[in-house]
Each structure stands twice: as C-alpha cells, then as structure tokens.
Amino acid sequence: MRRLRILLKYAHPEVTHKLAHIAMKYLTPTHDLSEPHVETELLGIKFRCPVGVGAGIDKNGDLIRTFQATGAGFHVIGSVLLRRREGNPHPRLYRYPERLAMINAMGLPSKGVKYVLQNINKINIKTNLIVNIAGFDIGEFVSLCKIFDKVDKVKVIELNISCPQYRGIDLHEPDLLEKLLTMVREVTSKPLLVKIRPRNIDIRKIVHICESFKNVGLTISNSFPVKASFLSSGIGGVSGLPLYKLVCKLIKLVRDISDIDVVACGGVFTSRQVIELMKMFKVSLVQVVTAIAYEGPFAIMRIVRDLESQYQ
Ligand SMILES: Cc1cc2nc3c(=O)[nH]c(=O)nc-3n(C[C@H](O)[C@H](O)[C@H](O)COP(=O)(O)O)c2cc1C
C-alpha cells in the first residue's frame, strides 16, 4: 500500500490520473453507510459526514460507487458540460509533490450531460450527490440546471463560475451573478452552491447577492489562476496546500459579515484542517481534490477515519 502511495505521488501526472481512475473502480466498501458518523447540514440537507470529493476527480460520474465505499459524506460529479468537450491538449497537469500542490489546465474535459445522466440513473446512490456544472454562457448553466432539476438523486447543484480556463464573461461581476441566479432560479428550486475563485473578487457583493436568493451557499474556492508557460494553455490553476491559507482567509471575511452556508475547498489533507474549518469558520462541508490526486481514495478514507476517531 505504501509503495502504491509513493508511486501515485511521484509518477507522471497523466499516468497516475488514469491509473488512479482504474484502481478506484475496483475498491471495495469499508464503511457501514447506514451508521451516522459526524453529522452536518448544508442548505437544509443532512450529511452523514462533512468530508467528500470535490469537482475534478469524477468529472463524468464514473466513480460514484468507489467513493461511496470510502465513507465520504457526499460526492461531487463534474464539472459537467452540456456537450462533450475534449479539454486542453497535453501537457495540462503539473505536480509539486514536495509542496503537496498541483497546477492544472484541464480545460473542462467532459463526456457531456447525457453520459453523466446514464451513470447517475444506473447506480443505487447512497450518498448525497452534488453536481457541479460549467458553461460558457448563462444559457448553458440554465439548460443544465433545467435538466438536473428533474433528477431526484441530485441533491445540490454547484455552479462553477470560477474555472481558470474561462475566457470572456466573468460571472463574479455582481450584475452578471445576479442575472445568472435569477435565471437559474426560474428553472430550479434545488439548493445551489456558487463556486468562486479565491482572489480578485468583491466578496461582500457576492455574499450579498447570494443571500438575496433562497437556498444559495458558497463553495470557497476553486484553484487560483497563474501563468504556466509549461502547460499547453499557458494558464493554470494552483491547487493543494498553498491554497489552504487563502481559503481560510476568504472564509473568515465571509464570516465577518454573514452566516451564509459555506463549503470549504482548497488544500485540505488532514482531519485537523477539517475540524479547524468546521469549528473556527463554521463551514458545513469540506471538499477534497488534490489530496485524492496524490493518494487516491485512501486520502478520503484516512481523513474520515481520523475525524471519526476524534469525534468519538
Ligand atoms: C485536476 C483538477 C481538475 C479540476 N477540475 C475541476 C472542475 O472540473 N470543476 C471545478 O469546479 N473545479 C475543478 N477543480 C478545482 C477543485 O475542485 C478545487 O476547487 C481546487 O483544486 C482546490 O481544492 P484542492 O486544493 O483540494 O485541490 C479541479 C482541480 C484539479 C486539481
């Protein structure tokens, strides 16, 4: 097991990405999902455990069963796009194992919403399913919300307005965000999360707008954009440990003005961080991504196990 972890940490990123996907499909359950563990609540929905998989690991819903077996309290699929999209050419992923960080410029590859719906329909889902959607204009977000509104298994829709690869309109702009939420609310009353970037935003205005709609929370945050000439698109998003302090700082700013529901995402590798985020910053859920990219589903198993032992 230790050798496998070391391999996942240091091998070529695209290779480990594929290997991890294959390995994850064959993982066997370790948790009795009927037992409550560390209960929490987001936008009126109860969660058995606050820790789960964030967007980017299971873009198309191929790994729902695998992560249900890790004890995760929820599972995020996505980003899901309306139509199939290849994403950026390689290289599009770079790892910094010593810093527990990554830079990615995947470019939103997706097998499209039809494929995702087939996966959701064929699986007996025992966890709270969150679908993260992305679009290149407001109309695409609205179309996806209309589709997922009719899918009972989807409990929450997360709007990814913060992909570092977006060009053109910036949905963090208050007027555009208000327009997006107004139009989305015309097609769905499901709980919504707005996933924002960690820098260069007017967080007060964003919070104010989200609070003016019913059942809308924030996911803080996506990776932060940097120039990356070694990646095909020239721009990448930094994720992993360097993001943690930035995320805490931003959530603190939100907490100074509001008790809006917040999902934390960025640089979480340990149960100690989860407890800090829950106790100090009153977050409802914690999403994990880069830790899984390095360790596979073992990351979630380890964090959940440690968390449970501290809550007993
Ligand atoms: C390889 C990779 C792919 C990602 N893809 C998506 C995505 O499709 N949609 C999205 O909203 N965020 C995506 N993210 C961002 C993560 O969901 C998360 O916000 C960010 O990586 C910070 O969390 P972490 O430090 O735990 O990785 C991706 C991140 C990585 C590393």
Coordinates of C-alpha atoms and ligand atoms in Angstrom, one line a residue:
M1 CA 0.0 0.0 0.0
R2 CA 2.8 2.4 0.9
R3 CA 4.6 1.7 -2.4
L4 CA 1.4 2.4 -4.3
R5 CA 1.0 5.7 -2.5
I6 CA 4.6 6.7 -3.3
L7 CA 4.0 5.7 -7.0
L8 CA 0.8 7.8 -7.1
K9 CA 2.7 10.7 -5.7
Y10 CA 5.8 10.8 -8.0
A11 CA 4.8 9.2 -11.3
H12 CA 3.8 11.2 -14.4
P13 CA 0.6 13.1 -13.5
E14 CA -1.4 12.0 -16.6
V15 CA -0.4 8.3 -16.0
T16 CA -1.3 8.4 -12.3
H17 CA -4.5 10.1 -13.1
K18 CA -5.5 7.2 -15.4
L19 CA -4.1 4.6 -13.0
A20 CA -6.0 6.1 -10.1
H21 CA -9.2 6.0 -12.1
I22 CA -8.8 2.3 -12.9
A23 CA -7.8 1.4 -9.3
M24 CA -10.7 3.4 -7.9
K25 CA -13.3 1.4 -9.8
Y26 CA -12.2 -1.8 -8.0
L27 CA -12.1 -0.5 -4.5
T28 CA -14.3 -2.5 -2.0
P29 CA -16.6 -0.9 0.6
T30 CA -15.2 -0.3 4.1
H31 CA -17.9 1.7 5.8
D32 CA -21.4 0.8 7.0
L33 CA -23.2 3.6 5.3
S34 CA -26.3 3.3 7.5
E35 CA -24.4 4.5 10.6
P36 CA -24.3 8.2 11.2
H37 CA -20.7 9.4 11.6
V38 CA -20.0 13.1 12.1
E39 CA -23.3 14.7 11.1
T40 CA -23.6 18.1 9.5
E41 CA -26.1 20.1 7.5
L42 CA -25.9 22.2 4.3
L43 CA -28.8 24.3 2.9
G44 CA -31.3 22.2 4.9
I45 CA -29.9 18.8 3.8
K46 CA -28.4 16.4 6.4
F47 CA -24.9 14.9 5.7
R48 CA -23.6 11.8 7.5
C49 CA -20.0 13.2 7.3
P50 CA -18.7 16.6 6.3
V51 CA -15.9 15.3 4.1
G52 CA -16.3 14.4 0.5
V53 CA -14.9 14.5 -3.0
G54 CA -14.7 17.9 -4.8
A55 CA -15.1 18.6 -8.5
G56 CA -12.4 17.4 -10.9
I57 CA -11.9 13.9 -9.6
D58 CA -15.0 12.3 -11.1
K59 CA -15.9 14.6 -14.0
N60 CA -18.5 12.2 -15.5
G61 CA -19.9 10.1 -12.6
D62 CA -17.8 7.0 -13.3
L63 CA -16.6 6.8 -9.7
I64 CA -19.7 7.3 -7.6
R65 CA -19.7 3.7 -6.3
T66 CA -16.0 3.8 -5.4
F67 CA -16.2 6.9 -3.3
Q68 CA -19.4 5.7 -1.6
A69 CA -17.1 2.9 -0.3
T70 CA -14.7 5.4 1.4
G71 CA -17.0 6.8 4.0
A72 CA -17.3 10.1 2.2
G73 CA -20.3 12.1 3.2
F74 CA -21.1 13.3 -0.3
H75 CA -19.8 13.1 -3.8
V76 CA -19.4 15.9 -6.4
I77 CA -19.6 15.0 -10.1
G78 CA -18.2 17.5 -12.6
S79 CA -17.7 19.9 -14.0
V80 CA -20.5 18.6 -16.2
L81 CA -20.9 20.4 -19.5
L82 CA -23.9 20.4 -21.8
R83 CA -22.0 18.8 -24.7
R84 CA -18.9 16.6 -25.0
R85 CA -15.6 18.5 -24.8
E86 CA -12.0 17.3 -25.1
G87 CA -10.4 19.9 -22.9
N88 CA -6.9 21.3 -23.5
P89 CA -4.2 19.3 -25.2
H90 CA -1.4 17.8 -23.1
P91 CA 0.6 18.8 -21.1
R92 CA -2.2 20.1 -18.8
L93 CA -1.1 18.9 -15.4
Y94 CA 2.0 19.6 -13.3
R95 CA 2.7 18.3 -9.8
Y96 CA 4.8 19.7 -6.9
P97 CA 4.9 16.7 -4.5
E98 CA 7.2 18.4 -2.0
R99 CA 4.6 21.2 -1.7
L100 CA 1.6 19.0 -2.0
A101 CA 0.5 21.2 -4.8
M102 CA -0.5 21.0 -8.5
I103 CA -1.1 23.3 -11.4
N104 CA -3.8 22.1 -13.8
A105 CA -5.2 23.4 -17.0
M106 CA -7.5 20.5 -17.9
G107 CA -9.8 22.9 -19.9
L108 CA -13.0 21.4 -18.7
P109 CA -13.0 18.0 -20.4
S110 CA -16.4 16.4 -20.2
K111 CA -18.3 13.5 -21.8
G112 CA -21.4 15.7 -21.7
V113 CA -24.6 15.7 -19.7
K114 CA -26.2 12.7 -21.4
Y115 CA -23.4 10.4 -20.4
V116 CA -23.5 11.7 -16.9
L117 CA -27.2 11.1 -16.6
Q118 CA -26.8 7.5 -17.7
N119 CA -24.2 6.9 -14.9
I120 CA -26.5 8.5 -12.3
N121 CA -29.5 6.6 -13.4
K122 CA -27.8 3.2 -13.3
I123 CA -26.3 3.5 -9.8
N124 CA -28.0 2.9 -6.4
I125 CA -26.8 6.1 -4.8
K126 CA -26.5 6.1 -1.0
T127 CA -24.7 9.3 -0.6
N128 CA -25.6 13.0 -1.1
L129 CA -24.9 13.7 -4.7
I130 CA -23.8 17.2 -5.8
V131 CA -23.5 18.0 -9.5
N132 CA -21.0 20.7 -10.4
I133 CA -21.9 22.3 -13.7
A134 CA -19.9 24.6 -16.0
G135 CA -20.9 26.7 -19.0
F136 CA -19.5 29.2 -21.4
D137 CA -22.5 31.5 -21.1
I138 CA -25.5 31.9 -18.8
G139 CA -27.8 30.0 -21.1
E140 CA -25.6 26.8 -20.8
F141 CA -25.9 27.0 -16.9
V142 CA -29.6 27.4 -17.2
S143 CA -30.1 24.5 -19.6
L144 CA -28.0 22.2 -17.3
C145 CA -30.0 23.3 -14.2
K146 CA -33.2 22.6 -16.0
I147 CA -32.0 19.1 -16.7
F148 CA -30.7 18.3 -13.2
D149 CA -33.8 19.8 -11.6
K150 CA -35.7 16.7 -12.7
V151 CA -33.1 14.3 -11.3
D152 CA -34.2 13.4 -7.7
K153 CA -30.8 11.8 -6.9
V154 CA -29.1 15.1 -7.3
K155 CA -29.5 17.0 -4.0
V156 CA -27.4 20.1 -4.7
I157 CA -26.3 21.9 -7.9
E158 CA -22.9 23.6 -7.7
L159 CA -22.3 26.4 -10.3
N160 CA -18.7 26.6 -11.3
I161 CA -18.3 30.2 -12.2
S162 CA -14.5 30.2 -11.5
C163 CA -12.7 27.9 -13.8
P164 CA -9.3 29.5 -14.6
Q165 CA -9.8 28.4 -18.2
Y166 CA -12.9 30.6 -18.7
R167 CA -12.4 33.5 -21.2
G168 CA -14.8 36.3 -21.8
I169 CA -17.6 37.0 -19.3
D170 CA -16.8 36.9 -15.6
L171 CA -19.7 35.7 -13.6
H172 CA -18.2 37.1 -10.4
E173 CA -19.3 40.5 -11.7
P174 CA -22.2 41.4 -9.4
D175 CA -24.7 42.2 -12.2
L176 CA -23.9 39.0 -14.1
L177 CA -24.0 36.9 -11.0
E178 CA -27.4 38.3 -10.1
K179 CA -28.6 37.6 -13.7
L180 CA -27.3 34.1 -13.5
L181 CA -29.0 33.3 -10.2
T182 CA -32.3 35.0 -11.3
M183 CA -32.4 32.8 -14.5
V184 CA -31.3 29.6 -12.7
R185 CA -34.0 30.2 -10.0
E186 CA -36.6 30.3 -12.8
V187 CA -35.8 26.6 -13.6
T188 CA -34.9 25.0 -10.3
S189 CA -35.6 25.4 -6.6
K190 CA -32.8 22.9 -5.7
P191 CA -30.2 24.1 -3.2
L192 CA -27.4 25.9 -5.1
L193 CA -23.7 26.4 -4.4
V194 CA -21.8 29.2 -6.2
K195 CA -18.2 28.1 -6.6
I196 CA -15.9 31.2 -6.6
R197 CA -12.2 31.9 -7.2
P198 CA -10.1 32.8 -4.1
R199 CA -8.8 36.2 -5.3
N200 CA -9.7 39.4 -7.3
I201 CA -13.3 39.3 -6.3
D202 CA -15.7 41.6 -4.4
I203 CA -16.6 39.0 -1.7
R204 CA -19.0 41.4 0.1
K205 CA -21.1 41.9 -3.0
I206 CA -21.0 38.2 -3.9
V207 CA -22.3 37.3 -0.4
H208 CA -25.0 39.9 -0.6
I209 CA -26.3 38.7 -3.9
C210 CA -26.2 35.0 -2.9
E211 CA -28.1 35.9 0.3
S212 CA -30.8 37.7 -1.7
F213 CA -31.8 34.3 -3.2
K214 CA -33.3 31.4 -1.3
N215 CA -31.2 28.3 -0.5
V216 CA -27.9 29.5 -2.1
G217 CA -24.5 28.9 -0.5
L218 CA -20.8 29.4 -1.5
T219 CA -18.1 26.9 -2.3
I220 CA -14.8 28.6 -1.4
S221 CA -12.9 28.0 -3.5
N222 CA -11.6 27.0 -6.9
S223 CA -7.9 26.9 -7.7
F224 CA -6.2 30.3 -8.3
P225 CA -5.0 31.2 -11.8
V226 CA -1.3 31.6 -12.6
K227 CA 0.7 31.9 -15.8
A228 CA 2.1 28.5 -16.7
S229 CA 4.1 28.5 -19.9
F230 CA 4.9 24.8 -19.5
L231 CA 1.2 23.9 -19.9
S232 CA -0.5 23.9 -23.3
S233 CA -2.9 26.7 -22.5
G234 CA -0.3 29.0 -20.8
I235 CA -2.6 29.5 -17.8
G236 CA -3.2 27.0 -15.0
G237 CA -4.9 26.8 -11.6
V238 CA -2.9 26.2 -8.4
S239 CA -4.5 23.7 -6.0
G240 CA -3.3 21.9 -2.9
L241 CA -1.7 23.1 0.3
P242 CA -0.7 26.6 -0.9
L243 CA -4.4 27.3 -1.2
Y244 CA -5.4 26.5 2.3
K245 CA -4.4 29.8 4.0
L246 CA -6.1 31.8 1.2
V247 CA -9.3 29.8 1.6
C248 CA -9.3 30.3 5.4
K249 CA -8.7 34.0 4.9
L250 CA -11.6 34.3 2.5
I251 CA -14.0 32.3 4.6
K252 CA -13.1 34.5 7.6
L253 CA -14.0 37.6 5.5
V254 CA -17.4 35.9 4.7
R255 CA -17.9 35.0 8.4
D256 CA -17.3 38.6 9.4
I257 CA -20.4 39.7 7.5
S258 CA -22.6 36.7 7.1
D259 CA -23.7 33.2 8.3
I260 CA -24.4 32.0 4.7
D261 CA -23.8 28.3 4.2
V262 CA -20.2 27.7 3.1
V263 CA -18.4 24.6 1.7
A264 CA -14.7 24.8 2.1
C265 CA -12.4 23.5 -0.7
G266 CA -8.6 24.0 -1.1
G267 CA -5.6 22.4 0.3
V268 CA -7.3 20.0 2.8
F269 CA -5.2 16.9 3.6
T270 CA -6.0 16.2 7.2
S271 CA -8.8 15.8 9.7
R272 CA -7.2 18.6 11.8
Q273 CA -7.9 21.0 9.0
V274 CA -11.5 19.8 8.7
I275 CA -12.0 20.4 12.4
E276 CA -10.5 23.8 12.1
L277 CA -12.7 24.7 9.2
M278 CA -15.8 23.5 11.0
K279 CA -15.2 24.9 14.4
M280 CA -13.5 28.2 13.6
F281 CA -15.2 29.1 10.4
K282 CA -18.5 27.2 10.7
V283 CA -18.3 25.6 7.3
S284 CA -20.9 22.9 6.5
L285 CA -18.8 20.6 4.3
V286 CA -15.2 20.2 3.2
Q287 CA -14.3 19.1 -0.3
V288 CA -11.0 17.3 -1.1
V289 CA -9.4 17.2 -4.5
T290 CA -5.6 17.4 -4.7
A291 CA -5.1 15.1 -1.7
I292 CA -7.1 12.5 -3.8
A293 CA -5.0 13.2 -6.9
Y294 CA -1.9 12.3 -4.8
E295 CA -3.2 9.4 -2.7
G296 CA -6.3 8.2 -4.5
P297 CA -9.4 7.4 -2.4
F298 CA -7.2 6.5 0.5
A299 CA -7.0 10.2 1.2
I300 CA -10.7 10.3 2.0
M301 CA -10.6 7.1 4.0
R302 CA -7.7 8.4 6.1
I303 CA -9.3 11.8 6.8
V304 CA -12.8 10.3 7.6
R305 CA -11.3 7.6 9.9
D306 CA -9.2 10.2 11.8
L307 CA -12.2 12.6 12.0
E308 CA -14.4 9.8 13.4
S309 CA -11.8 8.8 16.0
Q310 CA -11.6 12.4 17.2
Y311 CA -15.4 12.8 17.5
Q312 CA -15.9 9.6 19.5
Ligands
LIG1 C1 -7.0 18.1 -11.8 C2 -8.1 19.0 -11.3 C3 -9.2 19.2 -12.0 C4 -10.2 20.1 -11.6 N1 -11.4 20.2 -12.3 C5 -12.4 21.0 -11.8 C6 -13.6 21.1 -12.4 O1 -13.9 20.4 -13.4 N2 -14.6 21.9 -11.9 C7 -14.4 22.6 -10.8 O2 -15.3 23.3 -10.3 N3 -13.2 22.6 -10.1 C8 -12.2 21.8 -10.6 N4 -11.0 21.7 -9.9 C9 -10.8 22.5 -8.7 C10 -11.1 21.7 -7.5 O3 -12.4 21.3 -7.4 C11 -10.8 22.6 -6.2 O4 -11.6 23.7 -6.2 C12 -9.3 23.0 -6.2 O5 -8.4 22.1 -6.7 C13 -8.9 23.3 -4.7 O6 -9.1 22.1 -3.9 P1 -7.8 21.2 -3.5 O7 -6.7 22.0 -3.1 O8 -8.3 20.2 -2.6 O9 -7.4 20.5 -4.8 C14 -10.0 20.8 -10.4 C15 -8.8 20.6 -9.7 C16 -7.8 19.8 -10.1 C17 -6.6 19.6 -9.4

